[in-house]
mmCIF file of C-alpha atoms in Angstrom:
data_model
loop_
_atom_site.group_PDB
_atom_site.id
_atom_site.type_symbol
_atom_site.label_atom_id
_atom_site.label_comp_id
_atom_site.label_asym_id
_atom_site.label_seq_id
_atom_site.Cartn_x
_atom_site.Cartn_y
_atom_site.Cartn_z
ATOM 1 C CA MET A 1 -0.022 -0.015 0.018
ATOM 2 C CA ASN A 2 1.212 3.522 -0.721
ATOM 3 C CA TYR A 3 0.941 6.057 2.108
ATOM 4 C CA THR A 4 0.750 9.797 1.691
ATOM 5 C CA ASN A 5 0.602 12.682 4.106
ATOM 6 C CA PRO A 6 -3.000 13.868 3.778
ATOM 7 C CA THR A 7 -2.429 17.422 4.980
ATOM 8 C CA MET A 8 0.688 18.489 3.021
ATOM 9 C CA SER A 9 0.148 17.343 -0.525
ATOM 10 C CA GLN A 10 3.524 18.537 -1.826
ATOM 11 C CA GLN A 11 5.415 16.967 1.042
ATOM 12 C CA SER A 12 3.555 13.689 0.558
ATOM 13 C CA GLN A 13 5.467 13.141 -2.638
ATOM 14 C CA SER A 14 8.820 13.949 -1.108
ATOM 15 C CA THR A 15 11.641 11.543 -0.453
ATOM 16 C CA ALA A 16 11.579 12.545 3.199
ATOM 17 C CA TRP A 17 8.026 11.397 3.613
ATOM 18 C CA GLU A 18 8.660 8.119 1.820
ATOM 19 C CA GLU A 19 11.665 7.531 4.048
ATOM 20 C CA MET A 20 9.557 8.108 7.155
ATOM 21 C CA ILE A 21 6.985 5.592 5.966
ATOM 22 C CA GLY A 22 9.867 3.177 5.248
ATOM 23 C CA ILE A 23 11.013 3.557 8.881
ATOM 24 C CA LEU A 24 7.576 2.607 10.174
ATOM 25 C CA SER A 25 7.034 -0.212 7.676
ATOM 26 C CA VAL A 26 9.962 -2.284 9.009
ATOM 27 C CA LEU A 27 9.023 -2.100 12.703
ATOM 28 C CA GLU A 28 7.844 -5.270 14.401
ATOM 29 C CA ASP A 29 4.162 -5.620 15.327
ATOM 30 C CA ARG A 30 3.150 -3.916 18.567
ATOM 31 C CA SER A 31 6.144 -1.573 18.441
ATOM 32 C CA THR A 32 5.525 1.728 20.241
ATOM 33 C CA ILE A 33 6.283 4.979 18.444
ATOM 34 C CA ALA A 34 6.476 8.463 20.086
ATOM 35 C CA VAL A 35 4.973 11.090 17.842
ATOM 36 C CA VAL A 36 6.200 14.519 18.900
ATOM 37 C CA THR A 37 4.486 17.573 17.453
ATOM 38 C CA LEU A 38 5.205 21.282 17.699
ATOM 39 C CA LEU A 39 2.798 24.014 16.697
ATOM 40 C CA GLY A 40 4.037 27.614 16.687
ATOM 41 C CA SER A 41 4.202 30.900 14.923
ATOM 42 C CA LEU A 42 7.758 30.103 13.773
ATOM 43 C CA CYS A 43 8.382 33.538 12.349
ATOM 44 C CA PRO A 44 10.976 32.397 11.497
ATOM 45 C CA ILE A 45 11.863 28.872 12.665
ATOM 46 C CA THR A 46 15.182 28.835 14.549
ATOM 47 C CA LYS A 47 17.847 26.278 15.274
ATOM 48 C CA ALA A 48 16.325 25.782 18.729
ATOM 49 C CA HIS A 49 13.020 24.613 17.286
ATOM 50 C CA VAL A 50 14.734 21.784 15.360
ATOM 51 C CA GLN A 51 17.130 20.987 18.155
ATOM 52 C CA ALA A 52 14.097 20.420 20.398
ATOM 53 C CA PHE A 53 13.198 17.447 18.184
ATOM 54 C CA VAL A 54 16.763 16.097 18.249
ATOM 55 C CA GLU A 55 16.699 16.277 22.059
ATOM 56 C CA ALA A 56 13.269 14.656 22.167
ATOM 57 C CA ARG A 57 14.640 11.754 20.113
ATOM 58 C CA ARG A 58 17.459 11.296 22.614
ATOM 59 C CA LEU A 59 14.906 11.173 25.415
ATOM 60 C CA PHE A 60 12.600 8.655 23.774
ATOM 61 C CA LEU A 61 15.379 6.564 22.170
ATOM 62 C CA PRO A 62 18.205 6.751 24.712
ATOM 63 C CA SER A 63 21.529 5.162 23.874
ATOM 64 C CA ASN A 64 23.497 2.775 26.101
ATOM 65 C CA ASP A 65 20.370 1.858 28.000
ATOM 66 C CA GLU A 66 20.379 5.301 29.679
ATOM 67 C CA ASN A 67 16.815 6.130 30.578
ATOM 68 C CA MET A 68 16.400 9.944 30.355
ATOM 69 C CA GLY A 69 12.621 9.987 30.919
ATOM 70 C CA PRO A 70 10.480 9.285 33.993
ATOM 71 C CA PRO A 71 10.641 5.778 35.433
ATOM 72 C CA GLY A 72 7.126 4.850 34.310
ATOM 73 C CA LEU A 73 7.548 5.925 30.704
ATOM 74 C CA GLU A 74 6.939 3.283 28.073
ATOM 75 C CA THR A 75 9.817 1.818 26.041
ATOM 76 C CA PHE A 76 9.763 3.230 22.526
ATOM 77 C CA GLN A 77 11.121 1.586 19.394
ATOM 78 C CA GLU A 78 10.941 4.795 17.256
ATOM 79 C CA MET A 79 10.219 8.499 17.460
ATOM 80 C CA ILE A 80 8.954 10.711 14.638
ATOM 81 C CA GLY A 81 8.247 14.422 14.724
ATOM 82 C CA PHE A 82 6.016 16.922 12.892
ATOM 83 C CA ILE A 83 6.017 20.714 12.789
ATOM 84 C CA SER A 84 2.965 22.858 12.056
ATOM 85 C CA VAL A 85 2.572 26.598 11.924
ATOM 86 C CA ASN A 86 -0.187 28.864 13.217
ATOM 87 C CA PRO A 87 -2.461 30.568 10.644
ATOM 88 C CA ASP A 88 -1.761 34.115 9.499
ATOM 89 C CA SER A 89 -4.879 35.468 11.248
ATOM 90 C CA TYR A 90 -3.572 34.270 14.653
ATOM 91 C CA VAL A 91 0.054 35.409 14.158
ATOM 92 C CA ALA A 92 -0.945 38.755 12.680
ATOM 93 C CA ARG A 93 -2.867 39.619 15.839
ATOM 94 C CA LYS A 94 0.203 38.954 17.883
ATOM 95 C CA PHE A 95 2.232 41.315 15.746
ATOM 96 C CA GLU A 96 -0.529 43.993 15.781
ATOM 97 C CA ARG A 97 -0.604 44.047 19.528
ATOM 98 C CA ASN A 98 3.013 45.162 19.378
ATOM 99 C CA GLY A 99 2.302 47.733 16.693
ATOM 100 C CA ASP A 100 3.987 45.670 13.964
ATOM 101 C CA THR A 101 2.959 43.843 10.803
ATOM 102 C CA LEU A 102 3.280 40.179 10.003
ATOM 103 C CA PRO A 103 6.583 39.775 8.086
ATOM 104 C CA LEU A 104 6.029 36.247 6.800
ATOM 105 C CA THR A 105 2.902 34.546 5.432
ATOM 106 C CA TYR A 106 1.757 31.103 6.307
ATOM 107 C CA ASP A 107 3.206 29.601 3.104
ATOM 108 C CA GLU A 108 6.521 31.398 3.658
ATOM 109 C CA ARG A 109 6.790 30.085 7.203
ATOM 110 C CA VAL A 110 6.048 26.554 6.021
ATOM 111 C CA THR A 111 8.758 26.883 3.359
ATOM 112 C CA LEU A 112 11.248 27.925 6.095
ATOM 113 C CA VAL A 113 10.273 24.907 8.206
ATOM 114 C CA GLU A 114 11.057 22.629 5.287
ATOM 115 C CA LEU A 115 14.366 24.417 4.677
ATOM 116 C CA ALA A 116 15.296 24.062 8.361
ATOM 117 C CA ILE A 117 14.574 20.375 8.411
ATOM 118 C CA SER A 118 16.672 19.897 5.333
ATOM 119 C CA ASP A 119 19.462 22.076 6.624
ATOM 120 C CA ALA A 120 19.587 20.339 10.009
ATOM 121 C CA GLY A 121 20.894 17.141 8.463
ATOM 122 C CA HIS A 122 19.431 13.840 7.334
ATOM 123 C CA HIS A 123 16.383 13.516 9.573
ATOM 124 C CA PRO A 124 13.900 11.286 7.749
ATOM 125 C CA TRP A 125 11.912 11.031 11.000
ATOM 126 C CA MET A 126 10.974 14.735 10.765
ATOM 127 C CA GLY A 127 8.311 16.386 8.643
ATOM 128 C CA ALA A 128 5.694 19.089 8.377
ATOM 129 C CA GLU A 129 1.912 18.823 8.797
ATOM 130 C CA GLU A 130 -0.908 21.271 8.378
ATOM 131 C CA PHE A 131 -2.890 20.492 11.506
ATOM 132 C CA GLU A 132 -1.092 19.460 14.719
ATOM 133 C CA GLY A 133 -1.610 15.767 15.498
ATOM 134 C CA GLU A 134 -3.543 14.851 12.355
ATOM 135 C CA THR A 135 -0.691 12.826 10.874
ATOM 136 C CA CYS A 136 -0.495 10.776 14.051
ATOM 137 C CA ARG A 137 -4.087 9.787 13.783
ATOM 138 C CA THR A 138 -3.668 8.986 10.057
ATOM 139 C CA LEU A 139 -0.630 6.845 10.716
ATOM 140 C CA GLN A 140 -2.459 4.884 13.459
ATOM 141 C CA ARG A 141 -5.210 4.026 10.925
ATOM 142 C CA HIS A 142 -2.721 2.916 8.304
ATOM 143 C CA PHE A 143 -0.520 0.973 10.761
ATOM 144 C CA PRO A 144 -2.998 -0.663 13.182
ATOM 145 C CA ASN A 145 -0.252 -3.110 14.207
ATOM 146 C CA LEU A 146 1.776 -0.291 15.739
ATOM 147 C CA ASN A 147 1.125 1.798 18.895
ATOM 148 C CA PHE A 148 1.488 5.553 18.350
ATOM 149 C CA ILE A 149 1.584 7.829 21.411
ATOM 150 C CA HIS A 150 1.280 11.547 20.746
ATOM 151 C CA PHE A 151 3.268 14.139 22.712
ATOM 152 C CA THR A 152 2.641 17.815 22.317
ATOM 153 C CA MET A 153 5.901 19.682 22.578
ATOM 154 C CA ASN A 154 6.158 23.217 23.962
ATOM 155 C CA GLY A 155 8.750 25.527 25.377
ATOM 156 C CA ALA A 156 8.803 26.071 29.161
ATOM 157 C CA ASP A 157 7.971 29.771 28.736
ATOM 158 C CA ASP A 158 4.772 28.972 26.829
ATOM 159 C CA VAL A 159 3.789 26.217 29.271
ATOM 160 C CA LEU A 160 4.313 28.569 32.249
ATOM 161 C CA ARG A 161 2.315 31.380 30.623
ATOM 162 C CA HIS A 162 -0.724 29.161 29.971
ATOM 163 C CA ARG A 163 -0.181 26.694 32.873
ATOM 164 C CA LYS A 164 -0.417 23.853 30.456
ATOM 165 C CA TRP A 165 0.506 21.207 32.998
ATOM 166 C CA ARG A 166 -3.137 21.339 33.989
ATOM 167 C CA TRP A 167 -4.121 19.839 30.642
ATOM 168 C CA ALA A 168 -1.851 16.787 30.878
ATOM 169 C CA ASN A 169 -3.424 13.311 31.202
ATOM 170 C CA LYS A 170 -3.087 9.852 29.742
ATOM 171 C CA ASN A 171 -4.751 10.899 26.463
ATOM 172 C CA ASN A 172 -3.137 14.357 26.265
ATOM 173 C CA ARG A 173 0.619 14.067 26.903
ATOM 174 C CA PHE A 174 3.094 16.907 26.954
ATOM 175 C CA LEU A 175 6.799 17.243 26.439
ATOM 176 C CA THR A 176 8.155 20.504 27.768
ATOM 177 C CA MET A 177 11.583 21.675 26.631
ATOM 178 C CA GLY A 178 13.436 23.784 29.143
ATOM 179 C CA ARG A 179 14.092 27.444 28.757
ATOM 180 C CA LYS A 180 16.419 29.456 31.003
ATOM 181 C CA GLY A 181 14.520 31.114 33.787
ATOM 182 C CA ASP A 182 11.370 29.058 33.292
ATOM 183 C CA THR A 183 12.386 25.389 33.529
ATOM 184 C CA GLU A 184 12.446 25.079 37.302
ATOM 185 C CA LYS A 185 9.255 27.141 37.686
ATOM 186 C CA VAL A 186 7.351 24.796 35.410
ATOM 187 C CA ALA A 187 8.759 21.619 37.046
ATOM 188 C CA GLU A 188 7.888 22.912 40.514
ATOM 189 C CA ALA A 189 4.341 23.967 39.487
ATOM 190 C CA ALA A 190 3.673 20.553 37.864
ATOM 191 C CA ALA A 191 4.959 18.747 40.923
ATOM 192 C CA ARG A 192 2.779 20.848 43.282
ATOM 193 C CA ALA A 193 -0.235 20.109 41.078
ATOM 194 C CA GLY A 194 0.502 16.369 41.331
ATOM 195 C CA VAL A 195 0.779 15.898 37.594
ATOM 196 C CA ASN A 196 1.793 12.399 36.511
ATOM 197 C CA PRO A 197 5.376 12.789 35.161
ATOM 198 C CA ASP A 198 4.705 10.120 32.549
ATOM 199 C CA PHE A 199 2.056 12.442 31.028
ATOM 200 C CA PHE A 200 3.983 15.669 31.491
ATOM 201 C CA ILE A 201 7.657 15.118 30.693
ATOM 202 C CA MET A 202 10.338 17.711 31.290
ATOM 203 C CA GLY A 203 12.979 17.714 28.567
ATOM 204 C CA THR A 204 16.392 19.262 28.483
ATOM 205 C CA GLU A 205 17.052 23.003 28.551
ATOM 206 C CA LEU A 206 17.678 24.426 25.102
ATOM 207 C CA PRO A 207 19.714 27.412 23.947
ATOM 208 C CA ASP A 208 17.653 30.632 24.303
ATOM 209 C CA ILE A 209 17.086 31.445 20.630
ATOM 210 C CA SER A 210 13.778 33.101 20.022
ATOM 211 C CA SER A 211 12.148 34.055 16.737
ATOM 212 C CA THR A 212 11.761 37.578 18.108
ATOM 213 C CA ALA A 213 15.545 37.885 18.605
ATOM 214 C CA ALA A 214 16.164 36.396 15.181
ATOM 215 C CA ARG A 215 13.917 39.005 13.569
ATOM 216 C CA GLU A 216 15.785 41.782 15.340
ATOM 217 C CA VAL A 217 19.166 40.453 14.157
ATOM 218 C CA LEU A 218 17.777 40.071 10.639
ATOM 219 C CA LEU A 219 17.100 43.757 10.587
ATOM 220 C CA LYS A 220 20.748 44.389 11.475
ATOM 221 C CA ARG A 221 21.808 41.831 8.802
ATOM 222 C CA ASP A 222 24.420 40.453 11.204
ATOM 223 C CA ARG A 223 25.412 37.232 9.517
ATOM 224 C CA ASP A 224 27.687 36.038 12.279
ATOM 225 C CA ALA A 225 24.984 36.335 14.883
ATOM 226 C CA LEU A 226 22.353 34.908 12.539
ATOM 227 C CA SER A 227 24.506 31.824 11.826
ATOM 228 C CA GLU A 228 24.113 30.911 15.524
ATOM 229 C CA MET A 229 20.336 31.334 15.360
ATOM 230 C CA LEU A 230 19.097 30.186 11.939
ATOM 231 C CA HIS A 231 19.943 27.302 9.619
ATOM 232 C CA PRO A 232 22.011 28.511 6.594
ATOM 233 C CA ASN A 233 19.300 28.279 3.965
ATOM 234 C CA VAL A 234 16.758 29.819 6.311
ATOM 235 C CA MET A 235 19.138 32.710 6.942
ATOM 236 C CA GLU A 236 19.759 33.337 3.270
ATOM 237 C CA TRP A 237 16.078 33.110 2.365
ATOM 238 C CA CYS A 238 15.172 35.614 5.126
ATOM 239 C CA LEU A 239 17.924 38.031 4.199
ATOM 240 C CA GLY A 240 16.611 38.067 0.656
ATOM 241 C CA HIS A 241 13.051 38.650 1.723
ATOM 242 C CA LYS A 242 11.512 42.071 1.130
ATOM 243 C CA TYR A 243 10.848 42.595 4.830
ATOM 244 C CA TRP A 244 14.532 42.418 5.685
ATOM 245 C CA ASP A 245 16.162 43.369 2.328
ATOM 246 C CA PRO A 246 16.792 47.126 2.168
ATOM 247 C CA SER A 247 17.316 46.994 -1.561
#
């Protein structure tokens, strides 16, 4: 049977998608797969966003029998990840509140996600999707012999702002990547609330690279600083964009 990503028609034909399906097709029956998703404005996507998936993979597929997750966490045979972006209407309102205009459209932000995944190295286990979590449900229907467990990934700052640990349960699992200044606050709040650590997992602390900071550096056209924040093709694409190109 041929499988396609139902939400991203162009990506469904890509080699990356076919490779991901290939990964799943060779797994033994009753294998358990962690499906990690990230939804954000990603204006633009930064190295930290992609690194979050790399760190998630290390957590769910530890090497040398080193268990990095909570003691009760299932054993996973594979991890795959999907990135989706918020619609223009939502992101534009965020910019308008700060007296600014939306620099990148939805399609442009999706393009940058695909560039970042490609720039980050050969990660056939990563892809893009239109609606967060939809691909996980589709894969479960196509691979009924496999067990897919969905984890919504967020940064600690976002989780703290919205107190998202309150939403965690067996059917709504979270992976929170640390952010300097917020990691301990989130972990302590979740512990006080008695949240099951198997349903609300704390990941490693990531470099503090925000899209807001990247946009500010893009205006300065500081390539040295940008190279630490954005993947090469993402940086070049953005520098050539009318919003940041003074010519």
